[in-house]
Amino acid sequence: GYEKMPRSLKGLESAGEWPLLKKLLPELKDKRILDLGCGFGWHCRYARKEQAHSVVGIDISEKMLQRARELTDDPHIAYRKIPMEDIHFAADSFDVVFSSLAFHYVRAFKAICIKVHDCLTSGGKFVFSVEHPVFTARAEQDWWYDEHGNRLHWPIDHYQHEGIRHTPFLTEDVIKYHRTLATYINTLVDAGFMIKTVEETFATEEMIQKNPAMFDENRRPMFLLIRAEKMM
Amino acid sequence: GYEKMPRSLKGLESAGEWPLLKKLLPELKDKRILDLGCGFGWHCRYARKEQAHSVVGIDISEKMLQRARELTDDPHIAYRKIPMEDIHFAADSFDVVFSSLAFHYVRAFKAICIKVHDCLTSGGKFVFSVEHPVFTARAEQDWWYDEHGNRLHWPIDHYQHEGIRHTPFLTEDVIKYHRTLATYINTLVDAGFMIKTVEETFATEEMIQKNPAMFDENRRPMFLLIRAEKMM
């Protein structure tokens, strides 16, 4: 299962998109951080290592939160079990709201944007990654192969049909929600955010040299990263 | 060739994306408009019909400009033959800069953004459409078919490889420039624009009822539309 994947065992350095995501984060020193879908808490601990003032990590998996709690005795990290669309924090509670690869599991992206906007301070940053709409469009979420098993290209279909995708993940079926790129951007803008940076994951020469299979990451974007800012 | 296509003969109402693009335009009354890649001048004449103060249409095709000039005697529309990346207008020359399906023919998108920013008034709008990065990624720009000629899906490849694509258009080869979505957005932001709306073309139920083949327009996005604003 998920807990056996490199990113779960070895943390951030094993997540290919982390260098790109890290660059989108503001200076975290003395900042109040909210992590939506914190999982095992890797990013929460990273934030504290960067001298964040305090971190709240939200997840719905008790199992993951339990593991996250075992991995730290830091009194300035608080883990809470709650669906991220049900968060309710006072205005001006956080300077940075962060989320890594969680929103494509949630139907209520609009509600999340509104709630994040509510609890962020003015000028606060909202930085997140999701599976790219190009990646989530087809439920299969896989390459198109020739008869020898070679990857011919990445197929897209049903792009404008937003909603549930029953996708294979490891050995199980997982429910994900496909949204268009326009929906990601416009929902943020409508909630009162300014779009500061959009990134689509790719492989650097260095990554390809370490692992030639990474070349395929330049053939289609797997993750979408967005840095937005609550307008003053 | 191009001049025989419905959108060339019948104008805006024959361009499927026009209703979506029109919605992104601000009120044009009394505004000074610049149209980059104006072609036969359909949008220039539309702007004047909406009581724009004045319109400048830019194109590099003398043939298209000649036809555009024949189609109007409006003294408040000026057509100029110049590559759009070479425009040079004084600051505060325009209230709205518009472009329809032209930037994917031009290498210098960054230069265009900077120049548009320079000549727009503060708070001015920059509204444009381009072929979607999902559409321009592969030079073939075509569906993937089964042996019976059915459209199986839209293939993506080479997404992160920005630059020239030699693409078939009608009977000729045309040079287009593929850029990622991240590049479109970030180049605008870097030039000093605020992203206001992003749209990806789709077919409405009404469009599909008129022409069932339009259904495929919901399978992958063909055009990308962006409304940006020069920050005050």
GROMACS .gro file of C-alpha atoms in nm:
model
  464
    1GLY     CA    1   0.000   0.000   0.000
    2TYR     CA    2   0.077   0.370   0.012
    3GLU     CA    3   0.292   0.341   0.323
    4LYS     CA    4   0.542   0.129   0.133
    5MET     CA    5   0.602   0.383  -0.147
    6PRO     CA    6   0.941   0.559  -0.146
    7ARG     CA    7   0.780   0.893  -0.064
    8SER     CA    8   0.617   0.743   0.245
    9LEU     CA    9   0.928   0.562   0.366
   10LYS     CA   10   1.195   0.815   0.275
   11GLY     CA   11   0.992   1.132   0.276
   12LEU     CA   12   1.020   1.445   0.070
   13GLU     CA   13   1.347   1.371  -0.105
   14SER     CA   14   1.182   1.071  -0.272
   15ALA     CA   15   0.895   1.276  -0.413
   16GLY     CA   16   1.001   1.393  -0.758
   17GLU     CA   17   0.794   1.710  -0.745
   18TRP     CA   18   0.924   1.827  -0.406
   19PRO     CA   19   1.211   2.047  -0.538
   20LEU     CA   20   0.961   2.234  -0.757
   21LEU     CA   21   0.705   2.262  -0.477
   22LYS     CA   22   0.965   2.378  -0.226
   23LYS     CA   23   1.057   2.668  -0.455
   24LEU     CA   24   0.697   2.789  -0.446
   25LEU     CA   25   0.693   2.809  -0.067
   26PRO     CA   26   0.762   3.144   0.094
   27GLU     CA   27   1.009   3.185   0.379
   28LEU     CA   28   0.851   2.980   0.660
   29LYS     CA   29   1.038   3.124   0.959
   30ASP     CA   30   0.796   3.240   1.231
   31LYS     CA   31   0.498   3.161   1.007
   32ARG     CA   32   0.176   2.986   1.112
   33ILE     CA   33   0.123   2.694   0.874
   34LEU     CA   34  -0.180   2.483   0.785
   35ASP     CA   35  -0.119   2.157   0.594
   36LEU     CA   36  -0.433   2.010   0.431
   37GLY     CA   37  -0.400   1.635   0.380
   38CYS     CA   38  -0.079   1.611   0.581
   39GLY     CA   39  -0.053   1.230   0.570
   40PHE     CA   40   0.255   1.116   0.760
   41GLY     CA   41   0.346   1.475   0.837
   42TRP     CA   42   0.660   1.511   0.626
   43HIS     CA   43   0.578   1.867   0.525
   44CYS     CA   44   0.472   1.964   0.880
   45ARG     CA   45   0.811   1.857   1.012
   46TYR     CA   46   0.985   2.030   0.721
   47ALA     CA   47   0.808   2.355   0.809
   48ARG     CA   48   0.925   2.333   1.170
   49LYS     CA   49   1.279   2.257   1.056
   50GLU     CA   50   1.250   2.583   0.862
   51GLN     CA   51   1.155   2.747   1.194
   52ALA     CA   52   0.785   2.790   1.131
   53HIS     CA   53   0.609   2.929   1.438
   54SER     CA   54   0.350   2.651   1.444
   55VAL     CA   55   0.193   2.392   1.217
   56VAL     CA   56  -0.152   2.236   1.204
   57GLY     CA   57  -0.176   1.918   0.999
   58ILE     CA   58  -0.519   1.798   0.884
   59ASP     CA   59  -0.601   1.454   0.752
   60ILE     CA   60  -0.892   1.209   0.754
   61SER     CA   61  -0.676   0.898   0.791
   62GLU     CA   62  -0.643   0.813   1.159
   63LYS     CA   63  -0.377   0.562   1.066
   64MET     CA   64  -0.165   0.823   0.893
   65LEU     CA   65  -0.212   1.077   1.170
   66GLN     CA   66  -0.113   0.816   1.429
   67ARG     CA   67   0.210   0.753   1.239
   68ALA     CA   68   0.264   1.127   1.199
   69ARG     CA   69   0.229   1.171   1.576
   70GLU     CA   70   0.479   0.893   1.641
   71LEU     CA   71   0.732   1.064   1.418
   72THR     CA   72   0.760   1.382   1.624
   73ASP     CA   73   0.738   1.513   1.980
   74ASP     CA   74   0.732   1.872   1.858
   75PRO     CA   75   0.470   2.059   2.066
   76HIS     CA   76   0.429   2.317   1.790
   77ILE     CA   77   0.284   2.064   1.545
   78ALA     CA   78  -0.080   1.974   1.603
   79TYR     CA   79  -0.246   1.697   1.406
   80ARG     CA   80  -0.623   1.694   1.367
   81LYS     CA   81  -0.852   1.436   1.212
   82ILE     CA   82  -1.109   1.623   1.007
   83PRO     CA   83  -1.214   1.627   0.640
   84MET     CA   84  -1.031   1.920   0.485
   85GLU     CA   85  -1.351   2.064   0.339
   86ASP     CA   86  -1.487   2.088   0.697
   87ILE     CA   87  -1.208   2.298   0.846
   88HIS     CA   88  -1.321   2.599   1.038
   89PHE     CA   89  -1.054   2.833   1.168
   90ALA     CA   90  -1.087   3.194   1.276
   91ALA     CA   91  -0.990   3.468   1.032
   92ASP     CA   92  -0.617   3.546   1.022
   93SER     CA   93  -0.520   3.208   1.175
   94PHE     CA   94  -0.248   3.121   0.922
   95ASP     CA   95   0.023   3.283   0.709
   96VAL     CA   96   0.067   2.988   0.475
   97VAL     CA   97  -0.176   2.714   0.375
   98PHE     CA   98  -0.015   2.420   0.205
   99SER     CA   99  -0.140   2.099   0.048
  100SER     CA  100   0.045   1.823  -0.135
  101LEU     CA  101  -0.142   1.589  -0.371
  102ALA     CA  102  -0.464   1.589  -0.171
  103PHE     CA  103  -0.727   1.802  -0.348
  104HIS     CA  104  -0.787   1.555  -0.631
  105TYR     CA  105  -0.933   1.323  -0.367
  106VAL     CA  106  -1.188   1.583  -0.263
  107ARG     CA  107  -1.507   1.690  -0.434
  108ALA     CA  108  -1.536   2.027  -0.265
  109PHE     CA  109  -1.249   2.229  -0.409
  110LYS     CA  110  -1.453   2.548  -0.412
  111ALA     CA  111  -1.544   2.513  -0.043
  112ILE     CA  112  -1.179   2.454   0.039
  113CYS     CA  113  -1.069   2.768  -0.146
  114ILE     CA  114  -1.326   2.978   0.036
  115LYS     CA  115  -1.230   2.835   0.376
  116VAL     CA  116  -0.859   2.872   0.311
  117HIS     CA  117  -0.919   3.232   0.210
  118ASP     CA  118  -1.117   3.290   0.529
  119CYS     CA  119  -0.846   3.162   0.764
  120LEU     CA  120  -0.544   3.311   0.584
  121THR     CA  121  -0.401   3.645   0.679
  122SER     CA  122  -0.411   3.920   0.417
  123GLY     CA  123  -0.124   3.861   0.174
  124GLY     CA  124  -0.101   3.501   0.300
  125LYS     CA  125   0.013   3.228   0.064
  126PHE     CA  126  -0.179   2.924  -0.059
  127VAL     CA  127   0.058   2.671  -0.217
  128PHE     CA  128  -0.055   2.329  -0.337
  129SER     CA  129   0.004   2.042  -0.575
  130VAL     CA  130  -0.256   1.817  -0.737
  131GLU     CA  131  -0.256   1.557  -1.006
  132HIS     CA  132  -0.262   1.748  -1.334
  133PRO     CA  133  -0.594   1.762  -1.526
  134VAL     CA  134  -0.410   1.603  -1.820
  135PHE     CA  135  -0.330   1.316  -1.584
  136THR     CA  136  -0.675   1.277  -1.425
  137ALA     CA  137  -0.891   1.313  -1.738
  138ARG     CA  138  -0.910   0.943  -1.815
  139ALA     CA  139  -0.992   0.704  -1.529
  140GLU     CA  140  -0.718   0.467  -1.649
  141GLN     CA  141  -0.448   0.728  -1.580
  142ASP     CA  142  -0.199   0.537  -1.787
  143TRP     CA  143   0.010   0.560  -2.103
  144TRP     CA  144  -0.103   0.424  -2.437
  145TYR     CA  145   0.115   0.127  -2.529
  146ASP     CA  146   0.202  -0.055  -2.850
  147GLU     CA  147   0.184  -0.435  -2.870
  148HIS     CA  148   0.539  -0.460  -2.731
  149GLY     CA  149   0.455  -0.260  -2.422
  150ASN     CA  150   0.628   0.060  -2.536
  151ARG     CA  151   0.474   0.388  -2.424
  152LEU     CA  152   0.343   0.553  -2.743
  153HIS     CA  153   0.195   0.865  -2.586
  154TRP     CA  154  -0.033   0.984  -2.305
  155PRO     CA  155  -0.401   0.962  -2.403
  156ILE     CA  156  -0.654   1.231  -2.306
  157ASP     CA  157  -1.029   1.195  -2.313
  158HIS     CA  158  -1.338   1.322  -2.123
  159TYR     CA  159  -1.145   1.639  -2.034
  160GLN     CA  160  -1.449   1.862  -1.987
  161HIS     CA  161  -1.639   1.596  -1.796
  162GLU     CA  162  -1.547   1.697  -1.442
  163GLY     CA  163  -1.612   1.471  -1.146
  164ILE     CA  164  -1.547   1.124  -1.015
  165ARG     CA  165  -1.284   0.894  -1.161
  166HIS     CA  166  -1.251   0.538  -1.032
  167THR     CA  167  -0.879   0.495  -1.079
  168PRO     CA  168  -0.644   0.206  -1.013
  169PHE     CA  169  -0.386   0.285  -0.745
  170LEU     CA  170  -0.145   0.010  -0.650
  171THR     CA  171  -0.379  -0.283  -0.590
  172GLU     CA  172  -0.694  -0.090  -0.507
  173ASP     CA  173  -0.947   0.132  -0.675
  174VAL     CA  174  -0.940   0.489  -0.557
  175ILE     CA  175  -1.193   0.766  -0.614
  176LYS     CA  176  -1.044   1.081  -0.753
  177TYR     CA  177  -1.204   1.400  -0.882
  178HIS     CA  178  -1.106   1.537  -1.219
  179ARG     CA  179  -1.123   1.913  -1.264
  180THR     CA  180  -1.012   2.121  -1.561
  181LEU     CA  181  -0.727   2.361  -1.536
  182ALA     CA  182  -0.971   2.647  -1.591
  183THR     CA  183  -1.167   2.531  -1.286
  184TYR     CA  184  -0.858   2.523  -1.065
  185ILE     CA  185  -0.757   2.875  -1.165
  186ASN     CA  186  -1.100   3.037  -1.179
  187THR     CA  187  -1.212   2.890  -0.845
  188LEU     CA  188  -0.905   3.040  -0.679
  189VAL     CA  189  -0.962   3.377  -0.844
  190ASP     CA  190  -1.332   3.376  -0.752
  191ALA     CA  191  -1.241   3.301  -0.389
  192GLY     CA  192  -1.021   3.613  -0.378
  193PHE     CA  193  -0.677   3.477  -0.461
  194MET     CA  194  -0.419   3.619  -0.696
  195ILE     CA  195  -0.240   3.356  -0.908
  196LYS     CA  196   0.134   3.402  -0.858
  197THR     CA  197   0.289   3.092  -1.017
  198VAL     CA  198   0.172   2.782  -1.200
  199GLU     CA  199   0.409   2.489  -1.248
  200GLU     CA  200   0.370   2.160  -1.428
  201THR     CA  201   0.611   1.889  -1.319
  202PHE     CA  202   0.896   1.791  -1.546
  203ALA     CA  203   1.224   1.604  -1.526
  204THR     CA  204   1.554   1.790  -1.521
  205GLU     CA  205   1.862   1.656  -1.700
  206GLU     CA  206   1.999   1.560  -1.360
  207MET     CA  207   1.687   1.359  -1.273
  208ILE     CA  208   1.702   1.180  -1.609
  209GLN     CA  209   2.069   1.095  -1.561
  210LYS     CA  210   1.992   0.935  -1.225
  211ASN     CA  211   1.689   0.753  -1.363
  212PRO     CA  212   1.641   0.738  -1.743
  213ALA     CA  213   1.273   0.645  -1.702
  214MET     CA  214   1.218   0.999  -1.572
  215PHE     CA  215   1.243   1.119  -1.933
  216ASP     CA  216   0.876   1.030  -1.972
  217GLU     CA  217   0.788   1.297  -1.716
  218ASN     CA  218   0.859   1.551  -1.991
  219ARG     CA  219   0.615   1.383  -2.227
  220ARG     CA  220   0.309   1.488  -2.026
  221PRO     CA  221   0.259   1.683  -1.702
  222MET     CA  222   0.179   1.460  -1.404
  223PHE     CA  223   0.132   1.721  -1.132
  224LEU     CA  224   0.006   2.076  -1.129
  225LEU     CA  225   0.147   2.317  -0.870
  226ILE     CA  226  -0.008   2.652  -0.788
  227ARG     CA  227   0.109   2.940  -0.571
  228ALA     CA  228  -0.167   3.187  -0.494
  229GLU     CA  229  -0.189   3.483  -0.260
  230LYS     CA  230  -0.479   3.625  -0.065
  231MET     CA  231  -0.529   3.974  -0.205
  232MET     CA  232  -0.460   4.258   0.035
  233GLY     CA  233  -0.676   2.794  -4.796
  234TYR     CA  234  -0.757   2.984  -4.481
  235GLU     CA  235  -0.976   3.239  -4.658
  236LYS     CA  236  -1.223   2.964  -4.752
  237MET     CA  237  -1.282   2.846  -4.395
  238PRO     CA  238  -1.623   2.928  -4.243
  239ARG     CA  239  -1.468   3.163  -3.989
  240SER     CA  240  -1.308   3.361  -4.273
  241LEU     CA  241  -1.618   3.373  -4.490
  242LYS     CA  242  -1.887   3.415  -4.227
  243GLY     CA  243  -1.688   3.575  -3.949
  244LEU     CA  244  -1.718   3.549  -3.577
  245GLU     CA  245  -2.042   3.354  -3.559
  246SER     CA  246  -1.872   3.065  -3.737
  247ALA     CA  247  -1.586   3.047  -3.488
  248GLY     CA  248  -1.690   2.803  -3.215
  249GLU     CA  249  -1.487   2.973  -2.945
  250TRP     CA  250  -1.622   3.322  -3.009
  251PRO     CA  251  -1.911   3.311  -2.755
  252LEU     CA  252  -1.662   3.215  -2.484
  253LEU     CA  253  -1.409   3.477  -2.592
  254LYS     CA  254  -1.675   3.749  -2.616
  255LYS     CA  255  -1.768   3.689  -2.252
  256LEU     CA  256  -1.410   3.762  -2.147
  257LEU     CA  257  -1.411   4.102  -2.315
  258PRO     CA  258  -1.488   4.406  -2.103
  259GLU     CA  259  -1.737   4.672  -2.211
  260LEU     CA  260  -1.579   4.818  -2.525
  261LYS     CA  261  -1.771   5.146  -2.547
  262ASP     CA  262  -1.533   5.442  -2.576
  263LYS     CA  263  -1.231   5.217  -2.533
  264ARG     CA  264  -0.908   5.226  -2.732
  265ILE     CA  265  -0.846   4.877  -2.871
  266LEU     CA  266  -0.541   4.701  -3.008
  267ASP     CA  267  -0.594   4.374  -3.200
  268LEU     CA  268  -0.278   4.166  -3.245
  269GLY     CA  269  -0.303   3.936  -3.547
  270CYS     CA  270  -0.624   4.095  -3.670
  271GLY     CA  271  -0.645   3.895  -3.998
  272PHE     CA  272  -0.952   4.002  -4.195
  273GLY     CA  273  -1.050   4.245  -3.919
  274TRP     CA  274  -1.363   4.075  -3.787
  275HIS     CA  275  -1.284   4.161  -3.426
  276CYS     CA  276  -1.184   4.518  -3.514
  277ARG     CA  277  -1.524   4.576  -3.676
  278TYR     CA  278  -1.698   4.405  -3.384
  279ALA     CA  279  -1.527   4.643  -3.141
  280ARG     CA  280  -1.646   4.944  -3.337
  281LYS     CA  281  -1.997   4.804  -3.353
  282GLU     CA  282  -1.974   4.795  -2.972
  283GLN     CA  283  -1.884   5.166  -2.991
  284ALA     CA  284  -1.515   5.137  -2.919
  285HIS     CA  285  -1.343   5.476  -2.946
  286SER     CA  286  -1.079   5.349  -3.188
  287VAL     CA  287  -0.916   5.028  -3.303
  288VAL     CA  288  -0.569   4.946  -3.428
  289GLY     CA  289  -0.536   4.610  -3.606
  290ILE     CA  290  -0.190   4.458  -3.651
  291ASP     CA  291  -0.100   4.174  -3.886
  292ILE     CA  292   0.194   4.060  -4.098
  293SER     CA  293  -0.015   3.938  -4.389
  294GLU     CA  294  -0.050   4.216  -4.642
  295LYS     CA  295  -0.313   4.006  -4.819
  296MET     CA  296  -0.529   3.980  -4.509
  297LEU     CA  297  -0.488   4.348  -4.425
  298GLN     CA  298  -0.584   4.443  -4.778
  299ARG     CA  299  -0.905   4.243  -4.745
  300ALA     CA  300  -0.965   4.389  -4.399
  301ARG     CA  301  -0.933   4.741  -4.543
  302GLU     CA  302  -1.179   4.656  -4.819
  303LEU     CA  303  -1.435   4.543  -4.565
  304THR     CA  304  -1.470   4.878  -4.389
  305ASP     CA  305  -1.454   5.252  -4.447
  306ASP     CA  306  -1.450   5.324  -4.075
  307PRO     CA  307  -1.193   5.600  -4.012
  308HIS     CA  308  -1.157   5.486  -3.651
  309ILE     CA  309  -1.004   5.153  -3.749
  310ALA     CA  310  -0.638   5.163  -3.852
  311TYR     CA  311  -0.466   4.859  -3.997
  312ARG     CA  312  -0.090   4.830  -3.978
  313LYS     CA  313   0.144   4.570  -4.123
  314ILE     CA  314   0.400   4.487  -3.857
  315PRO     CA  315   0.510   4.172  -3.673
  316MET     CA  316   0.323   4.177  -3.343
  317GLU     CA  317   0.641   4.127  -3.144
  318ASP     CA  318   0.774   4.451  -3.296
  319ILE     CA  319   0.491   4.680  -3.189
  320HIS     CA  320   0.597   4.997  -3.019
  321PHE     CA  321   0.325   5.222  -2.882
  322ALA     CA  322   0.351   5.493  -2.619
  323ALA     CA  323   0.252   5.411  -2.262
  324ASP     CA  324  -0.121   5.435  -2.195
  325SER     CA  325  -0.215   5.401  -2.564
  326PHE     CA  326  -0.484   5.133  -2.517
  327ASP     CA  327  -0.756   5.022  -2.276
  328VAL     CA  328  -0.794   4.672  -2.419
  329VAL     CA  329  -0.544   4.455  -2.606
  330PHE     CA  330  -0.699   4.161  -2.781
  331SER     CA  331  -0.569   3.868  -2.983
  332SER     CA  332  -0.745   3.571  -3.137
  333LEU     CA  333  -0.552   3.253  -3.222
  334ALA     CA  334  -0.232   3.433  -3.317
  335PHE     CA  335   0.028   3.388  -3.042
  336HIS     CA  336   0.094   3.023  -3.117
  337TYR     CA  337   0.243   3.140  -3.448
  338VAL     CA  338   0.493   3.363  -3.271
  339ARG     CA  339   0.812   3.271  -3.090
  340ALA     CA  340   0.835   3.584  -2.879
  341PHE     CA  341   0.544   3.553  -2.635
  342LYS     CA  342   0.743   3.710  -2.353
  343ALA     CA  343   0.832   4.014  -2.563
  344ILE     CA  344   0.467   4.053  -2.660
  345CYS     CA  345   0.353   4.043  -2.296
  346ILE     CA  346   0.605   4.309  -2.199
  347LYS     CA  347   0.508   4.533  -2.492
  348VAL     CA  348   0.137   4.489  -2.430
  349HIS     CA  349   0.192   4.577  -2.066
  350ASP     CA  350   0.387   4.889  -2.169
  351CYS     CA  351   0.115   5.025  -2.399
  352LEU     CA  352  -0.188   4.936  -2.184
  353THR     CA  353  -0.338   5.179  -1.941
  354SER     CA  354  -0.329   5.088  -1.573
  355GLY     CA  355  -0.611   4.840  -1.508
  356GLY     CA  356  -0.633   4.773  -1.882
  357LYS     CA  357  -0.739   4.433  -2.008
  358PHE     CA  358  -0.541   4.180  -2.210
  359VAL     CA  359  -0.772   3.914  -2.356
  360PHE     CA  360  -0.653   3.645  -2.595
  361SER     CA  361  -0.705   3.296  -2.728
  362VAL     CA  362  -0.440   3.049  -2.843
  363GLU     CA  363  -0.433   2.687  -2.940
  364HIS     CA  364  -0.426   2.494  -2.612
  365PRO     CA  365  -0.093   2.340  -2.503
  366VAL     CA  366  -0.272   2.004  -2.499
  367PHE     CA  367  -0.348   2.067  -2.866
  368THR     CA  368  -0.005   2.192  -2.974
  369ALA     CA  369   0.213   1.940  -2.787
  370ARG     CA  370   0.238   1.691  -3.075
  371ALA     CA  371   0.322   1.826  -3.420
  372GLU     CA  372   0.053   1.599  -3.570
  373GLN     CA  373  -0.223   1.783  -3.379
  374ASP     CA  374  -0.466   1.505  -3.447
  375TRP     CA  375  -0.671   1.238  -3.274
  376TRP     CA  376  -0.553   0.880  -3.228
  377TYR     CA  377  -0.767   0.651  -3.443
  378ASP     CA  378  -0.847   0.283  -3.445
  379GLU     CA  379  -0.826   0.079  -3.766
  380HIS     CA  380  -1.181   0.183  -3.859
  381GLY     CA  381  -1.102   0.552  -3.836
  382ASN     CA  382  -1.278   0.606  -3.504
  383ARG     CA  383  -1.130   0.867  -3.270
  384LEU     CA  384  -0.999   0.672  -2.971
  385HIS     CA  385  -0.856   0.964  -2.774
  386TRP     CA  386  -0.635   1.269  -2.806
  387PRO     CA  387  -0.265   1.181  -2.774
  388ILE     CA  388  -0.019   1.399  -2.583
  389ASP     CA  389   0.358   1.382  -2.608
  390HIS     CA  390   0.663   1.615  -2.586
  391TYR     CA  391   0.464   1.845  -2.356
  392GLN     CA  392   0.763   2.000  -2.181
  393HIS     CA  393   0.953   2.040  -2.506
  394GLU     CA  394   0.859   2.395  -2.592
  395GLY     CA  395   0.925   2.545  -2.931
  396ILE     CA  396   0.867   2.488  -3.299
  397ARG     CA  397   0.609   2.244  -3.431
  398HIS     CA  398   0.579   2.181  -3.805
  399THR     CA  399   0.208   2.114  -3.823
  400PRO     CA  400  -0.023   2.026  -4.109
  401PHE     CA  401  -0.285   2.296  -4.176
  402LEU     CA  402  -0.523   2.238  -4.462
  403THR     CA  403  -0.285   2.149  -4.746
  404GLU     CA  404   0.025   2.322  -4.614
  405ASP     CA  405   0.278   2.289  -4.337
  406VAL     CA  406   0.265   2.568  -4.082
  407ILE     CA  407   0.515   2.656  -3.813
  408LYS     CA  408   0.360   2.688  -3.469
  409TYR     CA  409   0.516   2.734  -3.127
  410HIS     CA  410   0.419   2.505  -2.844
  411ARG     CA  411   0.431   2.652  -2.493
  412THR     CA  412   0.319   2.492  -2.169
  413LEU     CA  413   0.030   2.627  -1.974
  414ALA     CA  414   0.270   2.721  -1.695
  415THR     CA  415   0.466   2.934  -1.943
  416TYR     CA  416   0.154   3.118  -2.063
  417ILE     CA  417   0.049   3.201  -1.707
  418ASN     CA  418   0.389   3.275  -1.556
  419THR     CA  419   0.500   3.494  -1.846
  420LEU     CA  420   0.190   3.708  -1.800
  421VAL     CA  421   0.243   3.730  -1.424
  422ASP     CA  422   0.612   3.815  -1.466
  423ALA     CA  423   0.518   4.093  -1.710
  424GLY     CA  424   0.293   4.251  -1.445
  425PHE     CA  425  -0.048   4.108  -1.527
  426MET     CA  426  -0.306   3.967  -1.289
  427ILE     CA  427  -0.478   3.653  -1.417
  428LYS     CA  428  -0.854   3.713  -1.406
  429THR     CA  429  -1.003   3.420  -1.600
  430VAL     CA  430  -0.879   3.111  -1.780
  431GLU     CA  431  -1.111   2.922  -2.014
  432GLU     CA  432  -1.065   2.604  -2.212
  433THR     CA  433  -1.301   2.562  -2.506
  434PHE     CA  434  -1.583   2.312  -2.482
  435ALA     CA  435  -1.908   2.233  -2.658
  436THR     CA  436  -2.242   2.322  -2.503
  437GLU     CA  437  -2.546   2.094  -2.535
  438GLU     CA  438  -2.684   2.342  -2.787
  439MET     CA  439  -2.369   2.325  -3.001
  440ILE     CA  440  -2.378   1.944  -2.993
  441GLN     CA  441  -2.745   1.938  -3.095
  442LYS     CA  442  -2.667   2.153  -3.397
  443ASN     CA  443  -2.361   1.949  -3.486
  444PRO     CA  444  -2.308   1.611  -3.312
  445ALA     CA  445  -1.939   1.608  -3.409
  446MET     CA  446  -1.893   1.895  -3.163
  447PHE     CA  447  -1.916   1.639  -2.882
  448ASP     CA  448  -1.547   1.567  -2.937
  449GLU     CA  449  -1.466   1.922  -2.829
  450ASN     CA  450  -1.539   1.807  -2.474
  451ARG     CA  451  -1.289   1.522  -2.501
  452ARG     CA  452  -0.986   1.755  -2.505
  453PRO     CA  453  -0.945   2.133  -2.494
  454MET     CA  454  -0.863   2.285  -2.833
  455PHE     CA  455  -0.823   2.651  -2.740
  456LEU     CA  456  -0.702   2.829  -2.428
  457LEU     CA  457  -0.849   3.172  -2.348
  458ILE     CA  458  -0.700   3.408  -2.093
  459ARG     CA  459  -0.825   3.736  -1.950
  460ALA     CA  460  -0.553   3.929  -1.768
  461GLU     CA  461  -0.539   4.277  -1.625
  462LYS     CA  462  -0.252   4.522  -1.592
  463MET     CA  463  -0.206   4.570  -1.222
  464MET     CA  464  -0.281   4.919  -1.092
   0.00000   0.00000   0.00000
